[in-house]
Amino acid sequence: MRRHAPDALLHTDAVQAFCWTDIAHITRNADLVSVSAHKFGGPKGVGALVARSSATVHAVQLGGGQERERRSGTQNVAGIVAMTVAARLAAAERDASIERLGALRDRLLDGLLASVPDIVETAAVYVDGVSDRTQRAAGIAHVCIAGVESEALLFLLERAEVFASAASSCASGAMEPSHVLAATGLDPELAKGSLRLSLGWSTTAAEIDHALTVIPGAVAQLRRFNV
């Protein structure tokens, strides 16, 4: 990008990255990097924009000139402090958290593959015919389930307090099968049963077990209606 558009500013949305990788290498190469506290255990409504001194950022609101005259208004000091503490803890515990969540994700996927017929694990990297889940983010489990449609499945899961999605977080509410799944060559009918389950810092083993209790029953219920 620097070669083709040397004057362009590069902004990186690192909101999802903070818990999974050291973003220092991102901040070295980007002009602007944004993070959000609630993704790593901090309070909602607090975030940070890391900007190079050479990056021109125009004021989004006028007033007292706070935030280096970029965002006027009284700062949320308590929120800023809480975010700082959460960020330090998340960085210090990152490796242990990835290991813990990876184990929970594997428990979830293995349980679904064992209990739900005609289910496909997607985003898998295969080495010698075996799925190598170390090559993917620890906090995402994605499957496609034959014979059900995502929106109907999500309705039943939500009633049982299992909150999931049919698509990526940036495509929340989308009803059409994912264009990404289509590009991988996945059967369009199978893609209609797309299910994404996300794990985070607060996810517990009990919640995984609850999902493994609820999801097979919901799938079976929908398949009975589809016969």
XYZ file of C-alpha atoms in Angstrom:
227
model
C 0.000 0.000 0.000
C 2.792 2.404 0.879
C 4.243 1.868 -2.592
C 1.013 2.508 -4.477
C -0.513 5.193 -2.233
C 2.212 6.728 -0.056
C -0.063 9.529 1.185
C -2.931 7.259 2.215
C -3.631 6.686 5.899
C -3.878 3.076 7.054
C -6.436 2.416 9.790
C -6.572 -1.014 11.427
C -9.601 -2.143 13.402
C -7.853 -4.265 16.054
C -10.913 -4.660 18.283
C -11.062 -8.423 17.723
C -7.289 -8.896 17.718
C -6.282 -7.690 21.174
C -7.084 -10.919 23.028
C -5.396 -13.141 20.462
C -2.163 -11.433 19.483
C 0.289 -8.758 20.546
C -0.882 -5.777 18.504
C 2.445 -3.942 18.821
C 3.425 -5.046 15.309
C 0.119 -3.625 14.043
C 0.678 -0.239 15.660
C 4.161 -0.083 14.157
C 2.823 -0.356 10.607
C -0.526 1.446 10.782
C -1.289 5.139 11.067
C -4.394 4.558 13.178
C -5.351 1.565 15.331
C -8.586 1.230 17.283
C -9.373 -1.113 20.191
C -12.414 -1.526 22.432
C -12.363 -2.378 26.135
C -15.359 -4.713 26.263
C -13.558 -7.244 24.066
C -10.968 -7.935 26.762
C -12.981 -7.594 29.947
C -13.139 -3.831 30.308
C -16.298 -1.713 30.479
C -18.545 -1.142 27.484
C -18.432 2.261 25.842
C -14.687 2.788 26.301
C -12.090 2.476 23.567
C -8.822 3.856 22.316
C -7.565 5.236 19.031
C -3.800 5.028 18.654
C -2.700 7.635 16.123
C 0.693 8.506 14.718
C 1.701 12.090 15.359
C 1.920 12.521 11.585
C -1.673 11.358 11.023
C -4.150 14.191 10.564
C -7.270 13.460 12.600
C -9.957 16.121 12.447
C -12.088 16.864 15.490
C -15.306 14.846 15.662
C -16.860 17.292 18.124
C -15.948 20.751 19.354
C -15.782 22.126 22.870
C -13.129 22.119 25.546
C -10.343 20.672 23.420
C -9.903 17.410 25.307
C -8.234 14.361 23.721
C -5.652 16.615 22.051
C -8.508 18.627 20.511
C -9.739 15.585 18.572
C -12.712 14.703 20.786
C -13.923 17.385 23.144
C -15.923 16.529 26.224
C -15.230 15.444 29.785
C -13.182 12.267 29.793
C -14.579 9.108 31.354
C -11.716 8.751 33.832
C -13.132 5.695 35.597
C -13.687 3.973 32.254
C -10.199 4.837 31.040
C -8.596 3.465 34.208
C -10.720 0.312 34.046
C -9.764 -0.223 30.414
C -6.084 0.211 31.246
C -6.260 -2.388 34.017
C -8.192 -4.808 31.785
C -5.697 -4.335 28.941
C -2.743 -5.084 31.203
C -4.419 -8.204 32.576
C -5.456 -9.390 29.109
C -1.924 -8.946 27.773
C -0.370 -10.726 30.751
C -2.832 -13.621 30.558
C -3.069 -13.836 26.759
C -1.185 -17.102 26.247
C -2.978 -18.873 29.090
C -6.328 -17.540 27.872
C -5.716 -18.759 24.318
C -4.825 -22.213 25.643
C -7.930 -22.333 27.852
C -10.311 -21.109 25.159
C -8.762 -23.388 22.550
C -9.486 -26.358 24.805
C -13.079 -25.184 25.321
C -13.534 -24.650 21.581
C -12.244 -28.161 20.875
C -14.586 -29.551 23.516
C -17.485 -27.760 21.831
C -16.589 -28.847 18.307
C -15.821 -32.445 19.263
C -19.080 -32.638 21.186
C -21.106 -31.298 18.254
C -19.398 -33.594 15.753
C -20.166 -36.564 17.994
C -23.791 -35.698 18.767
C -25.183 -34.043 15.620
C -25.414 -36.173 12.448
C -24.554 -34.604 9.083
C -22.531 -31.728 10.487
C -19.424 -30.232 8.879
C -16.658 -28.399 10.717
C -15.587 -25.441 8.608
C -12.429 -23.308 8.677
C -10.454 -26.443 9.464
C -6.822 -26.819 8.409
C -6.026 -30.469 7.715
C -2.594 -31.993 8.247
C -2.282 -35.636 7.163
C -6.061 -35.877 7.110
C -6.456 -34.592 10.673
C -7.951 -31.203 11.558
C -5.232 -28.930 12.999
C -7.119 -26.357 15.047
C -3.943 -24.668 16.263
C -3.866 -22.783 12.953
C -7.070 -20.864 13.698
C -8.359 -18.437 16.307
C -9.122 -20.117 19.615
C -12.321 -18.150 20.145
C -14.325 -19.216 17.082
C -16.202 -22.446 16.397
C -18.037 -22.684 13.083
C -20.048 -25.560 11.664
C -22.634 -26.141 8.953
C -25.545 -28.440 9.749
C -27.517 -30.215 7.034
C -31.296 -30.157 7.094
C -31.783 -26.965 9.109
C -31.851 -23.258 8.372
C -29.780 -20.928 10.498
C -32.478 -18.426 11.441
C -34.813 -21.132 12.767
C -31.980 -22.764 14.702
C -30.879 -19.453 16.208
C -34.437 -18.807 17.402
C -34.551 -22.110 19.295
C -31.061 -21.627 20.715
C -31.836 -18.134 21.977
C -34.919 -19.419 23.787
C -32.593 -21.827 25.597
C -30.066 -19.043 26.329
C -27.477 -20.171 23.816
C -26.527 -17.087 21.829
C -24.899 -17.673 18.466
C -24.886 -16.303 14.939
C -25.221 -17.517 11.385
C -22.467 -15.332 9.966
C -19.452 -13.248 10.877
C -19.886 -10.565 13.528
C -19.687 -7.830 10.890
C -22.556 -9.474 8.975
C -24.874 -9.837 11.947
C -28.486 -10.267 10.890
C -27.646 -11.478 7.386
C -30.081 -14.112 6.155
C -28.328 -15.200 2.968
C -25.687 -17.968 3.057
C -22.201 -16.554 3.485
C -20.406 -15.591 0.277
C -17.211 -16.735 1.991
C -18.607 -20.252 2.451
C -19.793 -20.218 -1.157
C -16.289 -19.262 -2.304
C -14.860 -22.335 -0.539
C -17.081 -24.564 -2.660
C -19.408 -25.549 0.170
C -22.792 -26.839 -0.979
C -25.283 -23.912 -0.856
C -27.911 -26.036 0.894
C -25.432 -27.020 3.594
C -24.338 -23.385 3.961
C -27.915 -22.499 4.934
C -27.226 -24.317 8.205
C -24.245 -22.131 9.110
C -23.687 -21.726 12.859
C -20.978 -19.572 14.476
C -20.286 -19.802 18.195
C -17.838 -17.328 19.710
C -15.887 -17.808 22.933
C -14.378 -15.031 25.011
C -12.599 -14.259 28.248
C -15.748 -14.936 30.296
C -16.745 -18.245 28.641
C -16.934 -21.179 31.062
C -16.923 -24.957 30.716
C -20.463 -25.007 32.106
C -21.623 -22.789 29.228
C -19.996 -25.125 26.711
C -21.739 -28.107 28.295
C -25.047 -26.231 28.212
C -24.598 -25.539 24.489
C -23.804 -29.206 23.881
C -27.030 -30.130 25.644
C -29.199 -27.637 23.767
C -27.893 -27.664 20.182
C -28.418 -31.370 19.318
C -31.986 -31.219 20.604
C -32.755 -28.063 18.637
C -31.343 -29.596 15.448
C -33.386 -32.770 15.947
C -36.539 -30.717 16.526
C -36.076 -28.751 13.301
C -35.310 -31.855 11.282
C -38.545 -33.473 12.448
C -40.458 -30.492 11.060
C -38.545 -30.664 7.776
C -39.314 -34.327 7.086
